[in-house]
Coordinates of C-alpha atoms in Angstrom, one line a residue:
X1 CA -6.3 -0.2 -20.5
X2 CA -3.7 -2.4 -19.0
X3 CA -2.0 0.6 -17.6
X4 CA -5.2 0.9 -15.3
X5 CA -5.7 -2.5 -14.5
X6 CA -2.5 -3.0 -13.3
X7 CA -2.6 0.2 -11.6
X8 CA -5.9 -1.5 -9.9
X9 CA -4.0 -4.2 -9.2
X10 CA -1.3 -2.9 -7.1
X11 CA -3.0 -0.8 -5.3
X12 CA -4.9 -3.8 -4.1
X13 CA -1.8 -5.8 -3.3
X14 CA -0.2 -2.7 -1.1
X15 CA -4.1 -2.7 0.9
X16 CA -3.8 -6.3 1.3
X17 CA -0.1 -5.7 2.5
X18 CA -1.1 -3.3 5.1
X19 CA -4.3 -4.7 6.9
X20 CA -2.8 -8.3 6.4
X21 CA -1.9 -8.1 9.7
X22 CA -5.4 -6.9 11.1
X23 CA -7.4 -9.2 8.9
X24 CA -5.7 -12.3 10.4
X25 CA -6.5 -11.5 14.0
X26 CA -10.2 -10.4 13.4
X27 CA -10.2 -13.5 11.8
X28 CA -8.6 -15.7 14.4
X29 CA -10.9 -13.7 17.2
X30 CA -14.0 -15.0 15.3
X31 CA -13.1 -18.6 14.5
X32 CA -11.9 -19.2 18.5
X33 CA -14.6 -20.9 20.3
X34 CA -12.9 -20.1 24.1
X35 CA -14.4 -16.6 23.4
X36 CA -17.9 -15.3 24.8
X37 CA -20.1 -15.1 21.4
X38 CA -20.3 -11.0 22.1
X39 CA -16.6 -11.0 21.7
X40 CA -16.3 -12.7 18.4
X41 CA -19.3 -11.0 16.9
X42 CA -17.3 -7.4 17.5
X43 CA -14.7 -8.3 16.0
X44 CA -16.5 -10.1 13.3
X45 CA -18.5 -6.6 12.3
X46 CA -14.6 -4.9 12.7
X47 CA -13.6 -7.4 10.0
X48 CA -16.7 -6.7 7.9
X49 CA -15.6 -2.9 8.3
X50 CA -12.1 -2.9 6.6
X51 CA -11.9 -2.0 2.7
X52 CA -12.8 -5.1 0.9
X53 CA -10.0 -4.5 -2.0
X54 CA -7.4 -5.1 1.5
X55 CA -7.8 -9.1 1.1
X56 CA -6.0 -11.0 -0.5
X57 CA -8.7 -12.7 -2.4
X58 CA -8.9 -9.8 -4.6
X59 CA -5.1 -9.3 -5.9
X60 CA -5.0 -11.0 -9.0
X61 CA -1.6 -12.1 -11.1
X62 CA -1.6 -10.0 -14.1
X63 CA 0.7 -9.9 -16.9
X64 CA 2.9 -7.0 -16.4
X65 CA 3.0 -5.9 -20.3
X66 CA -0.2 -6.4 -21.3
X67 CA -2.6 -6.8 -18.4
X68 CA -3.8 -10.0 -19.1
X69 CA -5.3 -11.8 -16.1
X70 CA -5.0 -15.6 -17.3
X71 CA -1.8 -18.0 -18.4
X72 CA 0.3 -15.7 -16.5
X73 CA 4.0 -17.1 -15.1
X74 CA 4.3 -16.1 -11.2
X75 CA 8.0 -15.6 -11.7
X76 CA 8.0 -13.4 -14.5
X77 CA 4.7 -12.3 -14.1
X78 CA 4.5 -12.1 -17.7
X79 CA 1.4 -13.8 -20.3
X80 CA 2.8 -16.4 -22.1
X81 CA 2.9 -15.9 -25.2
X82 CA 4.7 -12.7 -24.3
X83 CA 7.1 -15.4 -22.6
X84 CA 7.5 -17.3 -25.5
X85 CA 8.4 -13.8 -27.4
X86 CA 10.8 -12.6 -25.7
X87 CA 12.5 -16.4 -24.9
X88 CA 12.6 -16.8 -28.8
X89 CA 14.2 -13.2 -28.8
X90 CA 16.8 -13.7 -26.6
X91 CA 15.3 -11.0 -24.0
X92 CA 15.1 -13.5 -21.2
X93 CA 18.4 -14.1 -19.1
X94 CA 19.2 -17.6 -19.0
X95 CA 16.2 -18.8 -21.0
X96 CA 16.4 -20.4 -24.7
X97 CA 14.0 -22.1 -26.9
X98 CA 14.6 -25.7 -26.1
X99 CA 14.7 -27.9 -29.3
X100 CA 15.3 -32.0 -29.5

């Protein structure tokens, strides 16, 4: 199951990754009140039309073992009792269970 929801996952980011570009601009179009109001609704409708799993909104940190969405470390991108494994273990380069 977690195979497939990371799967999910990154295809979301890599859609996000290439209309990010294209979102922004729609989106700049529409919020700048210089334009005519024809002008801005266009491009709102183009911004409606792009695949909704290409914002950003939708990618969601999940834990790269397990697939758990929530408690997950952004720079390990790992849940955290997974962390706390694999610290205690000695898996994780550079850290160790602290103790005092």
């Amino acid at each position: 199951m977690s195979e497939k929801q990371n799967s999910r996952d990154h295809k979301r980011r890599l859609l996000a990754a290439k209309f990010e570009l294209r979102r922004k601009l729609y989106k700049a179009f529409c919020k700048d009140p210089d334009l005519p109001s024809d002008m801005r609704d266009k491009h709102r409708y183009k911004l409606s039309k792009l695949p909704r799993n290409s914002s950003f909104a939708r990618v969601r940190n999940r834990c790269i073992s397990t697939g758990r969405p929530r408690s997950v470390s952004e720079f390990f991108r790992i849940y955290r009792i997974v962390f706390r494994g694999l610290a205690s273990r000695g898996s994780l380069m550079g850290i160790k269970k602290s103790s005092w």
